PDB file of C-alpha atoms in Angstrom:
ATOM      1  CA  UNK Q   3      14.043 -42.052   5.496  1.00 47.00           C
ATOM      2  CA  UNK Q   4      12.735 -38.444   5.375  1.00 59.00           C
ATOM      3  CA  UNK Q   5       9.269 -37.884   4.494  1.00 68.00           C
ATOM      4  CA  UNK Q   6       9.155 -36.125   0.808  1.00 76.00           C
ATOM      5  CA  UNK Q   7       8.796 -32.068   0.542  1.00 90.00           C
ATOM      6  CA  UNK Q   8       5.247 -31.112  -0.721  1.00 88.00           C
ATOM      7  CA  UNK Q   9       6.745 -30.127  -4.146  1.00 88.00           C
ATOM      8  CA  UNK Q  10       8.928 -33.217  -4.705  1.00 90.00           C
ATOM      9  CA  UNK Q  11       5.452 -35.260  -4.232  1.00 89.00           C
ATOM     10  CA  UNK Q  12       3.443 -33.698  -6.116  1.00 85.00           C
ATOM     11  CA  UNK Q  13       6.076 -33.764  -8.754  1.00 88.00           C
ATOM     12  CA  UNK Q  14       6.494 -37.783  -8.393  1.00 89.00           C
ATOM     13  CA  UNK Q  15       2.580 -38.103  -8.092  1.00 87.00           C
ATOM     14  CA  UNK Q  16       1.037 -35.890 -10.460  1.00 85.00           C
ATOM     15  CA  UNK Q  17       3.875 -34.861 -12.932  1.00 85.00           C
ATOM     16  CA  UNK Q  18       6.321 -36.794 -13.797  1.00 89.00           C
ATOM     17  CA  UNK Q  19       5.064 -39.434 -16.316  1.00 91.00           C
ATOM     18  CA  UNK Q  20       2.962 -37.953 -19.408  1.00 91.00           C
ATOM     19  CA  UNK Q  21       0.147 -39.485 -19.066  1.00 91.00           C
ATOM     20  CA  UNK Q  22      -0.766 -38.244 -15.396  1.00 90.00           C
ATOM     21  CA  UNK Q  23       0.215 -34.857 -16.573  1.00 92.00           C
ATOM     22  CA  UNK Q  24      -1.806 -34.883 -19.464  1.00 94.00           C
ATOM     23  CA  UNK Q  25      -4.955 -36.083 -16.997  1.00 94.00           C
ATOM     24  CA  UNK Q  26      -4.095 -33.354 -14.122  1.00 92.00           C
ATOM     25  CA  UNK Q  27      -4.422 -30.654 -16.789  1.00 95.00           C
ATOM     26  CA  UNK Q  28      -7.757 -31.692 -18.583  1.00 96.00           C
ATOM     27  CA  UNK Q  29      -9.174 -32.394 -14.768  1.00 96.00           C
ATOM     28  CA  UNK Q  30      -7.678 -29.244 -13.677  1.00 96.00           C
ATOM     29  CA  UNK Q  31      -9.875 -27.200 -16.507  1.00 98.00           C
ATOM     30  CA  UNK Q  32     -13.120 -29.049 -16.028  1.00 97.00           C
ATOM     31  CA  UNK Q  33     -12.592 -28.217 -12.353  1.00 97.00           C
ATOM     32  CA  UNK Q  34     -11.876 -24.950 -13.069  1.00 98.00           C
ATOM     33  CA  UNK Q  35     -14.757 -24.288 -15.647  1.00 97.00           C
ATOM     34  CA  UNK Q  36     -17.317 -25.625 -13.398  1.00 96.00           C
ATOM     35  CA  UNK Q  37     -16.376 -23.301 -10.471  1.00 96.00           C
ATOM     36  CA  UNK Q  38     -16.330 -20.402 -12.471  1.00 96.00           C
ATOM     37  CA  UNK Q  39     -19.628 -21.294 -14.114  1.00 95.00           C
ATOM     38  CA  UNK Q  40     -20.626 -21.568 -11.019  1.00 94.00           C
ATOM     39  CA  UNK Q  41     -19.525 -18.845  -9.443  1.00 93.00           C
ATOM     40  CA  UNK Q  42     -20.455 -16.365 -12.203  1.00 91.00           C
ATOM     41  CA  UNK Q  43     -24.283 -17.412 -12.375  1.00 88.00           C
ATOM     42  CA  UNK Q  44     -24.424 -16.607  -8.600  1.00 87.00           C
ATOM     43  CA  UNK Q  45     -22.526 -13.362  -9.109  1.00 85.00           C
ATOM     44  CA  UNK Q  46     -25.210 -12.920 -11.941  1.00 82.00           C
ATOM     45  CA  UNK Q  47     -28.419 -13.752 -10.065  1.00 80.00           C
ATOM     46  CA  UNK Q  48     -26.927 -11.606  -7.477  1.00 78.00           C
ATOM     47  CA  UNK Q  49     -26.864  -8.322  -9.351  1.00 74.00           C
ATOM     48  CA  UNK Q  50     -29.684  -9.211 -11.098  1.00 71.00           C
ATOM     49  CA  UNK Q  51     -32.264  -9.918  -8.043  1.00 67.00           C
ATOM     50  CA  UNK Q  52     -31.757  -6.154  -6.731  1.00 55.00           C
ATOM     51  CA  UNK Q  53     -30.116  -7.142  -3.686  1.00 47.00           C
ATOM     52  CA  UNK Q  54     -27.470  -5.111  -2.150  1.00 46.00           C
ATOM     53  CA  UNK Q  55     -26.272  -6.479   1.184  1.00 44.00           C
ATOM     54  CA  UNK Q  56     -28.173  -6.020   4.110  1.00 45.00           C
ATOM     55  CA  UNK Q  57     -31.923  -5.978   2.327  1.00 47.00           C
ATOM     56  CA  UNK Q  58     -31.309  -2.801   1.141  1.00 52.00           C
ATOM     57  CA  UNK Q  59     -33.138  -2.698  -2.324  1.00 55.00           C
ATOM     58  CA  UNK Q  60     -31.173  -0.985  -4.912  1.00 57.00           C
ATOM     59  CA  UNK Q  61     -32.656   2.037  -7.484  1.00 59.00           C
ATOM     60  CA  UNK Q  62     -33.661   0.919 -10.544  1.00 61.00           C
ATOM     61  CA  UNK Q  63     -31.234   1.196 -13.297  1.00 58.00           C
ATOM     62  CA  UNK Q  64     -31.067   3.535 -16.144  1.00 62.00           C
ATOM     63  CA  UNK Q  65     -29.605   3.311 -19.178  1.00 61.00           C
ATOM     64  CA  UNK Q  66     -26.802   5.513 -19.259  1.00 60.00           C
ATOM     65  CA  UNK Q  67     -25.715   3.086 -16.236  1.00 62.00           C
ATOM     66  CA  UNK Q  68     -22.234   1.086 -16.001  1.00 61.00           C
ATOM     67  CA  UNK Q  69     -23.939  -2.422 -17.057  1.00 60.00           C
ATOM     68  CA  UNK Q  70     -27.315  -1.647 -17.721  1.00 60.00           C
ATOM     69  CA  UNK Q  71     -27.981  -4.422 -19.216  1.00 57.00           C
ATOM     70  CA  UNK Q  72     -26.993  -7.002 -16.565  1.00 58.00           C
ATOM     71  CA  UNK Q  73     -29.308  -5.081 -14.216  1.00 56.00           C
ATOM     72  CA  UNK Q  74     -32.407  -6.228 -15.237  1.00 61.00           C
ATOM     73  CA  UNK Q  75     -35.072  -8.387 -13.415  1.00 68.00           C
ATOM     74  CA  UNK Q  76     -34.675 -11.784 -14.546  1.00 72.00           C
ATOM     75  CA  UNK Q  77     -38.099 -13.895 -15.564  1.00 74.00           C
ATOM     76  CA  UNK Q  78     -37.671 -16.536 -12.924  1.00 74.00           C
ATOM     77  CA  UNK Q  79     -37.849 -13.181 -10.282  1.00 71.00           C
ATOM     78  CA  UNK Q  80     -41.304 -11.758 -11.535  1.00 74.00           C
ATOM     79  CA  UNK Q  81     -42.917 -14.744 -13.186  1.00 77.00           C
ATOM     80  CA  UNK Q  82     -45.534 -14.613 -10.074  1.00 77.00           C
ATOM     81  CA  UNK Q  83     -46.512 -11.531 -10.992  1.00 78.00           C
ATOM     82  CA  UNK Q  84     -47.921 -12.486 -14.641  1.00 81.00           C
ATOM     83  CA  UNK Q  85     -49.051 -16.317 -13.834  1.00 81.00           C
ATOM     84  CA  UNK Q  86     -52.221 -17.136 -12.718  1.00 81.00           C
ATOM     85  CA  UNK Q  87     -53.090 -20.214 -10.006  1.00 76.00           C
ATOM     86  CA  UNK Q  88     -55.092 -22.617 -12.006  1.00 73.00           C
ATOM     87  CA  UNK Q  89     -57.062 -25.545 -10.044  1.00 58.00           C
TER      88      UNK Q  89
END
């Protein structure tokens, strides 16, 4: 017997009855969802740390810049510079 094409498995395994379709598409999104969560706070944190590749710093924004307001510092970034050690 021939072993299956790729598509005609994942049709008989994943597909074909309601039930498994139904629970491919809801894990499918919270798959999804999570990545891009994930994958979009790094992207933020990114641009929002003043890192541009290589350790280059980058100028400080100014208003009339293309998203001004995802360029600024983030508290968890300068926090150290307003808290004080207590013993």
């Amino acid at each position: 017997m021939a072993a299956m094409p790729l598509r005609a498995r994942l049709y008989s395994v994943f597909f074909r009855r309601t039930s498994t379709f139904a629970l491919t598409i809801v894990l499918g999104a919270l798959v999804f969802e999570r990545v891009f969560d994930q994958g979009a706070d790094a992207f933020y944190e990114r641009l929002n740390h003043g890192v541009r590749g290589r350790g280059r710093a980058r100028a400080r924004p100014r208003p009339g810049d293309f998203l001004f307001f995802l360029m600024q510092k983030l508290w968890k970034h300068i926090k150290h510079k307003y808290e004080t050690q207590e013993e």
